[in-house]
Amino acid sequence: LISESYFTNLYPSFRREPGAETYTFTLKGKARNNLGMKLGGNLASRHVSELYLGIEYKRLRRYLTTYNINFYTGRFYQSVLAQSRIKFPSQKPFYIMPEFVFNEWDYLDGDDIFQGDEIPTILRQFERKAGLRFGFPAGKKSLVEWQAAYFNNTNRFSSTNSIGANEQLDELKYTGARFGFALSRNSLDKKMYAKEGRRLRLSVDYI
């Protein structure tokens, strides 16, 4: 509970039950703002403008669930990331995290957000991925994570330097699956500007 950013101002207390040699443990706390937003980007006079929007929402019922949605757009690149992390407070806690990713590179539509563009490269790329992560602690400072994902990529391109309005682009598609395992250990004393400790990560992926 202390390490979870959802809670704040946690106060433990013990109360002795009258007529019994037992105690009742009570933990009082207050939830932080369960809705967060991040806005960023780069607005420039040249063709490099970018915008980013991230939304996070936390919900506590029987389980603590965190929803994340990220949007990114630029000159010729757009991206969407959707995640949902569900924590199960069992004797051996674990979490599952389904996620979906969509990326698009559209060089045909190479206009800047605030300014026009020159003649672009004739190429469009699409990436789609849907996956599931499963993780649990291994000791006090280690984490084990398994993941499985399915991806589908599409490339549309032209083999010539020019293209007509009614011309159809060549298309290349490929699909696949990814399976991974990761073991990480973090003993740093701070998240930023740590003075002592170590952080190690070992990962294996099969595609």
Short mmCIF file of C-alpha atoms in Angstrom, two decimals:
data_model
loop_
_atom_site.label_atom_id
_atom_site.label_comp_id
_atom_site.label_asym_id
_atom_site.label_seq_id
_atom_site.Cartn_x
_atom_site.Cartn_y
_atom_site.Cartn_z
CA LEU A 1 0.00 0.00 0.00
CA ILE A 2 2.82 2.40 0.81
CA SER A 3 4.49 1.86 -2.56
CA GLU A 4 1.22 2.28 -4.48
CA SER A 5 0.78 5.86 -5.68
CA TYR A 6 -3.02 5.55 -5.50
CA PHE A 7 -2.99 5.88 -1.69
CA THR A 8 -1.82 8.76 0.47
CA ASN A 9 -1.83 9.60 4.18
CA LEU A 10 -1.94 6.03 5.48
CA TYR A 11 -2.38 5.77 9.28
CA PRO A 12 -2.23 2.35 11.01
CA SER A 13 -3.80 1.74 14.44
CA PHE A 14 -4.39 -1.16 16.84
CA ARG A 15 -7.40 -1.55 19.13
CA ARG A 16 -7.69 -4.17 21.83
CA GLU A 17 -10.93 -6.08 21.82
CA PRO A 18 -12.72 -5.96 25.22
CA GLY A 19 -12.89 -9.33 26.98
CA ALA A 20 -10.46 -10.98 24.57
CA GLU A 21 -6.71 -11.23 24.14
CA THR A 22 -6.89 -10.06 20.54
CA TYR A 23 -6.31 -6.82 18.70
CA THR A 24 -7.97 -5.28 15.67
CA PHE A 25 -5.69 -3.69 13.11
CA THR A 26 -7.12 -0.71 11.26
CA LEU A 27 -5.55 1.14 8.37
CA LYS A 28 -7.02 4.48 7.36
CA GLY A 29 -6.02 6.28 4.23
CA LYS A 30 -7.07 8.67 1.55
CA ALA A 31 -7.02 8.15 -2.18
CA ARG A 32 -5.25 10.58 -4.44
CA ASN A 33 -6.89 12.11 -7.47
CA ASN A 34 -7.75 9.04 -9.55
CA LEU A 35 -7.65 10.93 -12.85
CA GLY A 36 -4.40 12.19 -14.31
CA MET A 37 -3.50 13.84 -17.59
CA LYS A 38 -0.24 14.58 -19.40
CA LEU A 39 0.11 16.99 -22.28
CA GLY A 40 3.27 17.57 -24.24
CA GLY A 41 4.74 18.10 -27.64
CA ASN A 42 6.78 20.44 -29.77
CA LEU A 43 5.40 23.37 -31.77
CA ALA A 44 7.92 24.61 -34.30
CA SER A 45 8.03 26.78 -37.40
CA ARG A 46 9.71 23.91 -39.27
CA HIS A 47 8.14 20.55 -40.16
CA VAL A 48 8.78 18.87 -36.83
CA SER A 49 5.67 19.72 -34.77
CA GLU A 50 4.45 16.99 -32.43
CA LEU A 51 1.63 16.61 -29.92
CA TYR A 52 1.19 14.11 -27.08
CA LEU A 53 -1.76 13.41 -24.76
CA GLY A 54 -1.79 10.82 -21.97
CA ILE A 55 -4.76 9.99 -19.73
CA GLU A 56 -4.59 7.77 -16.65
CA TYR A 57 -7.53 6.67 -14.51
CA LYS A 58 -7.37 4.50 -11.38
CA ARG A 59 -10.33 2.63 -9.93
CA LEU A 60 -10.44 0.70 -6.67
CA ARG A 61 -13.17 -1.80 -5.99
CA ARG A 62 -12.28 -5.38 -5.23
CA TYR A 63 -9.12 -4.92 -7.30
CA LEU A 64 -7.05 -1.86 -8.14
CA THR A 65 -7.28 -1.20 -11.86
CA THR A 66 -5.26 1.39 -13.76
CA TYR A 67 -6.33 2.49 -17.25
CA ASN A 68 -3.87 4.26 -19.56
CA ILE A 69 -4.52 5.79 -22.96
CA ASN A 70 -1.78 7.64 -24.87
CA PHE A 71 -2.19 9.56 -28.11
CA TYR A 72 0.65 10.87 -30.23
CA THR A 73 0.59 12.70 -33.54
CA GLY A 74 3.27 14.32 -35.63
CA ARG A 75 4.18 15.21 -39.18
CA PHE A 76 3.67 11.73 -40.60
CA TYR A 77 3.34 9.55 -37.49
CA GLN A 78 0.31 8.74 -35.33
CA SER A 79 0.15 6.34 -32.40
CA VAL A 80 -2.40 5.04 -29.88
CA LEU A 81 -1.59 2.98 -26.78
CA ALA A 82 -4.29 1.51 -24.52
CA GLN A 83 -3.44 -0.45 -21.35
CA SER A 84 -5.32 -1.78 -18.36
CA ARG A 85 -3.35 -3.04 -15.36
CA ILE A 86 -5.28 -5.09 -12.78
CA LYS A 87 -3.64 -5.88 -9.44
CA PHE A 88 -4.85 -8.86 -7.43
CA PRO A 89 -4.15 -8.54 -3.68
CA SER A 90 -3.82 -12.26 -2.92
CA GLN A 91 -1.38 -13.91 -0.52
CA LYS A 92 1.04 -13.89 -3.42
CA PRO A 93 0.08 -10.69 -5.29
CA PHE A 94 0.22 -10.55 -9.06
CA TYR A 95 -1.06 -8.41 -11.91
CA ILE A 96 -2.29 -8.85 -15.46
CA MET A 97 -2.06 -6.13 -18.08
CA PRO A 98 -3.79 -6.36 -21.47
CA GLU A 99 -2.60 -3.79 -23.97
CA PHE A 100 -3.22 -2.65 -27.52
CA VAL A 101 -0.89 -0.59 -29.73
CA PHE A 102 -1.54 1.02 -33.10
CA ASN A 103 1.14 2.89 -35.06
CA GLU A 104 0.85 4.53 -38.45
CA TRP A 105 3.50 6.16 -40.64
CA ASP A 106 1.80 8.04 -43.47
CA TYR A 107 4.41 9.57 -45.74
CA LEU A 108 1.73 10.32 -48.33
CA ASP A 109 0.14 12.71 -45.84
CA GLY A 110 3.36 14.43 -44.85
CA ASP A 111 1.83 17.83 -44.00
CA ASP A 112 2.98 19.43 -40.80
CA ILE A 113 0.33 20.22 -38.18
CA PHE A 114 0.69 23.96 -38.73
CA GLN A 115 2.51 24.17 -42.04
CA GLY A 116 2.42 22.59 -45.48
CA ASP A 117 4.94 20.13 -46.84
CA GLU A 118 6.90 19.35 -49.95
CA ILE A 119 6.52 16.25 -52.14
CA PRO A 120 6.51 13.24 -49.77
CA THR A 121 7.78 9.69 -50.07
CA ILE A 122 5.12 7.25 -51.28
CA LEU A 123 4.94 4.92 -48.31
CA ARG A 124 2.39 4.03 -45.61
CA GLN A 125 3.03 1.68 -42.71
CA PHE A 126 0.61 0.25 -40.16
CA GLU A 127 1.48 -1.64 -37.01
CA ARG A 128 -1.04 -3.32 -34.71
CA LYS A 129 -0.29 -5.28 -31.58
CA ALA A 130 -2.51 -6.87 -28.93
CA GLY A 131 -0.88 -8.54 -25.95
CA LEU A 132 -1.13 -9.63 -22.35
CA ARG A 133 1.42 -9.30 -19.53
CA PHE A 134 1.48 -11.29 -16.31
CA GLY A 135 3.79 -10.35 -13.45
CA PHE A 136 4.45 -11.13 -9.81
CA PRO A 137 7.13 -10.21 -7.24
CA ALA A 138 10.08 -12.49 -6.59
CA GLY A 139 11.32 -11.39 -3.21
CA LYS A 140 11.24 -7.81 -1.95
CA LYS A 141 13.07 -6.12 -4.82
CA SER A 142 12.63 -8.42 -7.82
CA LEU A 143 9.90 -8.83 -10.42
CA VAL A 144 9.10 -11.66 -12.83
CA GLU A 145 7.03 -10.88 -15.92
CA TRP A 146 5.68 -13.05 -18.73
CA GLN A 147 4.15 -11.67 -21.89
CA ALA A 148 2.45 -12.87 -25.05
CA ALA A 149 1.40 -10.73 -27.99
CA TYR A 150 0.02 -10.96 -31.52
CA PHE A 151 1.03 -8.40 -34.14
CA ASN A 152 -0.11 -7.52 -37.64
CA ASN A 153 1.92 -5.17 -39.86
CA THR A 154 0.98 -3.72 -43.25
CA ASN A 155 3.18 -1.77 -45.67
CA ARG A 156 1.73 0.06 -48.67
CA PHE A 157 4.23 1.50 -51.12
CA SER A 158 4.94 2.40 -54.71
CA SER A 159 7.88 1.21 -56.76
CA THR A 160 7.82 4.36 -58.92
CA ASN A 161 8.73 7.97 -58.18
CA SER A 162 5.26 9.27 -59.06
CA ILE A 163 1.73 7.98 -58.57
CA GLY A 164 -1.63 8.77 -60.14
CA ALA A 165 -4.85 9.52 -58.33
CA ASN A 166 -6.41 6.15 -59.29
CA GLU A 167 -3.27 4.04 -58.93
CA GLN A 168 -3.29 1.33 -56.28
CA LEU A 169 -0.27 0.90 -54.04
CA ASP A 170 1.60 -2.37 -53.62
CA GLU A 171 0.91 -4.05 -50.28
CA LEU A 172 3.00 -6.24 -48.01
CA LYS A 173 1.48 -7.89 -44.93
CA TYR A 174 2.94 -10.09 -42.25
CA THR A 175 1.67 -11.35 -38.92
CA GLY A 176 3.33 -13.06 -35.99
CA ALA A 177 3.43 -13.71 -32.28
CA ARG A 178 5.83 -12.74 -29.54
CA PHE A 179 6.49 -14.52 -26.26
CA GLY A 180 8.76 -13.09 -23.61
CA PHE A 181 10.14 -13.53 -20.12
CA ALA A 182 11.83 -10.86 -18.01
CA LEU A 183 13.45 -10.86 -14.59
CA SER A 184 14.29 -7.49 -13.06
CA ARG A 185 15.77 -6.39 -9.75
CA ASN A 186 15.93 -2.84 -8.45
CA SER A 187 17.70 -1.83 -5.25
CA LEU A 188 18.25 1.86 -6.07
CA ASP A 189 17.53 4.19 -3.17
CA LYS A 190 15.80 6.75 -5.43
CA LYS A 191 13.97 6.72 -8.75
CA MET A 192 16.04 9.67 -9.97
CA TYR A 193 19.62 10.62 -9.12
CA ALA A 194 20.23 7.49 -7.08
CA LYS A 195 23.35 7.40 -4.93
CA GLU A 196 23.49 3.69 -4.19
CA GLY A 197 21.98 0.40 -5.26
CA ARG A 198 21.73 -1.56 -8.50
CA ARG A 199 19.22 -2.13 -11.23
CA LEU A 200 19.41 -5.28 -13.33
CA ARG A 201 17.14 -6.70 -16.02
CA LEU A 202 17.34 -10.01 -17.88
CA SER A 203 14.90 -10.66 -20.71
CA VAL A 204 14.36 -13.38 -23.33
CA ASP A 205 11.99 -13.02 -26.31
CA TYR A 206 10.83 -15.45 -28.97
CA ILE A 207 9.21 -14.11 -32.14
#
